[in-house]
């Protein structure tokens, strides 16, 4: 197995045992990055090879001294560019933060550093996480390593592409309406959106703060569990962080077959209906066939409120975005328009020049849904629909351990195909937004290929049941047999 | 696309652009005035739902009043806080004049 293709759980053991040199690992990744980055464009900012080599050498010294400690010691990781990294430029894929260097680390970054992980760089994303294709980035689109004419999904497309191209073994993304799961599905990798509140959002630059979570991304389910162990700690810096200890997710994944009752899987009818392409549906149903056996019960369930999930999501997300993006005024950080005038003039022009079209579209729509005269009819109504969706899921989880659906309704599409039609782009999110609205955990794992294009399968479970979700994910991964995939670039 | 754009959509966009303090180019106004009409139509799908007696969900976790002890901690150094400021003077962020 080549060094760059090894999973993180293997690398960390080999590194601690002295069987794999961190230096060799880092050099082999940078060699691959030099070769493939000009085409793939997964990264916005890369740490210099010299700097990372120095870090690798320091860490090797600690290993020889017997002082090395950490769940990810010496393992390189890529981090989505909306997660604050002290001293490393963090842009959110936007011109308005093109030169912003955070003075602090996000909590998840602190946790990663404490466990010895090596940050390689910051990955490309749709501007302010607003998109499903990584095409709205100020720094150009990222290409899907499985087909360079197609999108890798979004908004965490850079992280997913870096994994699929073998540039890093693990990565972080963020998921507001599917932004970890969508690119995972489009790149034959694995991505998890944790229960809302499981992972600290301190340092995650906000888009829609009642919906989003930082999520682990990797090429197999075991690495997801390993990464989740590191990042899912309670954090007092995040007022929405759920207190309490977390289970050992790696332990869960190592013992996937110890459920004491038959596994009950719910097939959500609304998520297999119109809007889902026949190709995608076939692949997912084929997997469900493979999985159904003794000890696994599959049954259908209807969640009628899901028909309204997409408009409810976009009303809530755009409303929160309009508020969260008000801070970009060119005064404390970021781009400032080079013009004279009073507060309003400079504020308006700074934002006119600094934001891309999709960000502007969402700010405008979010302003509308929160404005006087429309607030009740749109924002408040959407919050009530959210309650209906929550209730539907609660009902479903009384009957089933997990629910299943395709992650994406379609195959990866061509760059430029949907970008001019915002509603067509929003439709890509129909399968993923329900989990964000309900705050439940959801994971995408590779299900198969159609014409060499990846298809992902989504599993969802009740809040704070990631241990169960990862077990089931491992069972599916074993049955499907698609893991540690790297595109033949 | 057959989108019904009228003077009221244009006025709405002007109003929203002001509320959001977001200046738009003529070309952006042309594009967005059609977009907002289509997106509002899409949002109007929610009017089909019966939400009588349903409470809104603003936050999924039922955490309330998460506070910490009122003990001061080490603040960020002034230089660090000002490091990203486009304009600064005498240890302050320099903001545009209000009036």
PDB file of C-alpha atoms in Angstrom, chain A residues 41-44 79-83 90-97 122-143 151-160 172-180 182-183 186 204-207 212 313-314 325 328 354-362 408 413 415-416 418-420 425-426 428-429:
ATOM      1  CA  UNK A  41      -7.476  23.149  -6.786  1.00  0.00           C
ATOM      2  CA  UNK A  42      -8.432  21.574  -3.440  1.00  0.00           C
ATOM      3  CA  UNK A  43      -6.475  24.056  -1.314  1.00  0.00           C
ATOM      4  CA  UNK A  44      -6.711  27.813  -0.845  1.00  0.00           C
ATOM      5  CA  UNK A  79      -9.038  21.954   7.231  1.00  0.00           C
ATOM      6  CA  UNK A  80     -11.909  23.710   5.496  1.00  0.00           C
ATOM      7  CA  UNK A  81     -11.221  27.403   5.116  1.00  0.00           C
ATOM      8  CA  UNK A  82     -14.086  28.593   7.332  1.00  0.00           C
ATOM      9  CA  UNK A  83     -12.452  27.094  10.421  1.00  0.00           C
ATOM     10  CA  UNK A  90      -8.676  31.875   6.703  1.00  0.00           C
ATOM     11  CA  UNK A  91     -10.806  33.193   3.853  1.00  0.00           C
ATOM     12  CA  UNK A  92     -14.178  31.370   3.809  1.00  0.00           C
ATOM     13  CA  UNK A  93     -13.632  31.255   0.042  1.00  0.00           C
ATOM     14  CA  UNK A  94     -14.403  34.972  -0.109  1.00  0.00           C
ATOM     15  CA  UNK A  95     -12.683  38.134  -1.353  1.00  0.00           C
ATOM     16  CA  UNK A  96     -13.946  39.918   1.745  1.00  0.00           C
ATOM     17  CA  UNK A  97     -11.625  37.773   3.923  1.00  0.00           C
ATOM     18  CA  UNK A 122      -6.914  25.184   4.284  1.00  0.00           C
ATOM     19  CA  UNK A 123      -9.282  23.795   1.744  1.00  0.00           C
ATOM     20  CA  UNK A 124     -11.446  25.392  -0.909  1.00  0.00           C
ATOM     21  CA  UNK A 125     -15.159  25.917  -0.340  1.00  0.00           C
ATOM     22  CA  UNK A 126     -18.219  27.686  -1.664  1.00  0.00           C
ATOM     23  CA  UNK A 127     -18.102  31.289  -0.443  1.00  0.00           C
ATOM     24  CA  UNK A 128     -19.215  31.389   3.205  1.00  0.00           C
ATOM     25  CA  UNK A 129     -20.311  27.764   2.813  1.00  0.00           C
ATOM     26  CA  UNK A 130     -23.163  28.846   0.535  1.00  0.00           C
ATOM     27  CA  UNK A 131     -23.356  26.277  -2.193  1.00  0.00           C
ATOM     28  CA  UNK A 132     -23.427  22.607  -3.141  1.00  0.00           C
ATOM     29  CA  UNK A 133     -20.648  22.532  -5.723  1.00  0.00           C
ATOM     30  CA  UNK A 134     -17.607  24.599  -4.577  1.00  0.00           C
ATOM     31  CA  UNK A 135     -18.179  26.820  -7.633  1.00  0.00           C
ATOM     32  CA  UNK A 136     -18.894  30.045  -5.775  1.00  0.00           C
ATOM     33  CA  UNK A 137     -15.388  30.264  -4.285  1.00  0.00           C
ATOM     34  CA  UNK A 138     -13.507  33.480  -4.994  1.00  0.00           C
ATOM     35  CA  UNK A 139     -10.475  31.231  -5.558  1.00  0.00           C
ATOM     36  CA  UNK A 140     -11.955  29.257  -8.438  1.00  0.00           C
ATOM     37  CA  UNK A 141     -13.784  25.921  -8.482  1.00  0.00           C
ATOM     38  CA  UNK A 142     -12.370  22.652  -7.199  1.00  0.00           C
ATOM     39  CA  UNK A 143     -12.516  19.767  -9.679  1.00  0.00           C
ATOM     40  CA  UNK A 151     -17.987  19.330  -9.434  1.00  0.00           C
ATOM     41  CA  UNK A 152     -16.796  17.606  -6.254  1.00  0.00           C
ATOM     42  CA  UNK A 153     -19.931  18.771  -4.441  1.00  0.00           C
ATOM     43  CA  UNK A 154     -19.986  21.498  -1.829  1.00  0.00           C
ATOM     44  CA  UNK A 155     -19.528  23.447   0.147  1.00  0.00           C
ATOM     45  CA  UNK A 156     -16.666  21.315   1.602  1.00  0.00           C
ATOM     46  CA  UNK A 157     -15.559  20.336  -1.914  1.00  0.00           C
ATOM     47  CA  UNK A 158     -11.887  21.127  -1.312  1.00  0.00           C
ATOM     48  CA  UNK A 159     -11.635  18.777   1.672  1.00  0.00           C
ATOM     49  CA  UNK A 160     -13.435  15.985  -0.204  1.00  0.00           C
ATOM     50  CA  UNK A 172     -12.495  18.666   8.385  1.00  0.00           C
ATOM     51  CA  UNK A 173     -15.528  20.163   6.710  1.00  0.00           C
ATOM     52  CA  UNK A 174     -18.643  21.943   7.901  1.00  0.00           C
ATOM     53  CA  UNK A 175     -22.249  20.962   7.228  1.00  0.00           C
ATOM     54  CA  UNK A 176     -25.145  23.440   7.308  1.00  0.00           C
ATOM     55  CA  UNK A 177     -27.474  21.829   4.762  1.00  0.00           C
ATOM     56  CA  UNK A 178     -25.348  18.929   3.527  1.00  0.00           C
ATOM     57  CA  UNK A 179     -21.960  20.517   2.963  1.00  0.00           C
ATOM     58  CA  UNK A 180     -19.983  17.569   4.378  1.00  0.00           C
ATOM     59  CA  UNK A 182     -22.765  16.080  -0.434  1.00  0.00           C
ATOM     60  CA  UNK A 183     -19.067  16.277  -1.372  1.00  0.00           C
ATOM     61  CA  UNK A 186     -19.744  12.975  -4.998  1.00  0.00           C
ATOM     62  CA  UNK A 204     -16.237  28.132  12.850  1.00  0.00           C
ATOM     63  CA  UNK A 205     -17.014  31.275  10.887  1.00  0.00           C
ATOM     64  CA  UNK A 206     -20.804  31.399  10.979  1.00  0.00           C
ATOM     65  CA  UNK A 207     -23.192  31.042   8.064  1.00  0.00           C
ATOM     66  CA  UNK A 212     -24.249  23.982  11.205  1.00  0.00           C
ATOM     67  CA  UNK A 313     -34.235  25.140   5.406  1.00  0.00           C
ATOM     68  CA  UNK A 314     -33.506  27.918   2.958  1.00  0.00           C
ATOM     69  CA  UNK A 325     -22.750  38.342   7.453  1.00  0.00           C
ATOM     70  CA  UNK A 328     -18.338  42.289   7.326  1.00  0.00           C
ATOM     71  CA  UNK A 354     -16.281  41.964  -1.246  1.00  0.00           C
ATOM     72  CA  UNK A 355     -19.151  39.485  -1.615  1.00  0.00           C
ATOM     73  CA  UNK A 356     -19.889  37.194  -4.552  1.00  0.00           C
ATOM     74  CA  UNK A 357     -23.318  36.896  -6.173  1.00  0.00           C
ATOM     75  CA  UNK A 358     -24.591  33.882  -4.235  1.00  0.00           C
ATOM     76  CA  UNK A 359     -23.673  35.456  -0.883  1.00  0.00           C
ATOM     77  CA  UNK A 360     -25.496  38.618  -1.953  1.00  0.00           C
ATOM     78  CA  UNK A 361     -28.514  36.612  -3.081  1.00  0.00           C
ATOM     79  CA  UNK A 362     -28.776  34.874   0.290  1.00  0.00           C
ATOM     80  CA  UNK A 408     -27.666  13.190  -3.256  1.00  0.00           C
ATOM     81  CA  UNK A 413     -22.873  17.295 -12.469  1.00  0.00           C
ATOM     82  CA  UNK A 415     -18.905  22.459 -13.672  1.00  0.00           C
ATOM     83  CA  UNK A 416     -21.059  25.370 -14.871  1.00  0.00           C
ATOM     84  CA  UNK A 418     -26.295  24.532 -12.464  1.00  0.00           C
ATOM     85  CA  UNK A 419     -24.552  27.679 -11.306  1.00  0.00           C
ATOM     86  CA  UNK A 420     -26.773  30.060 -13.297  1.00  0.00           C
ATOM     87  CA  UNK A 425     -28.713  24.218  -7.278  1.00  0.00           C
ATOM     88  CA  UNK A 426     -30.820  24.382  -4.101  1.00  0.00           C
ATOM     89  CA  UNK A 428     -29.434  19.272  -4.760  1.00  0.00           C
ATOM     90  CA  UNK A 429     -29.936  19.577  -1.008  1.00  0.00           C
TER      91      UNK A 429
END
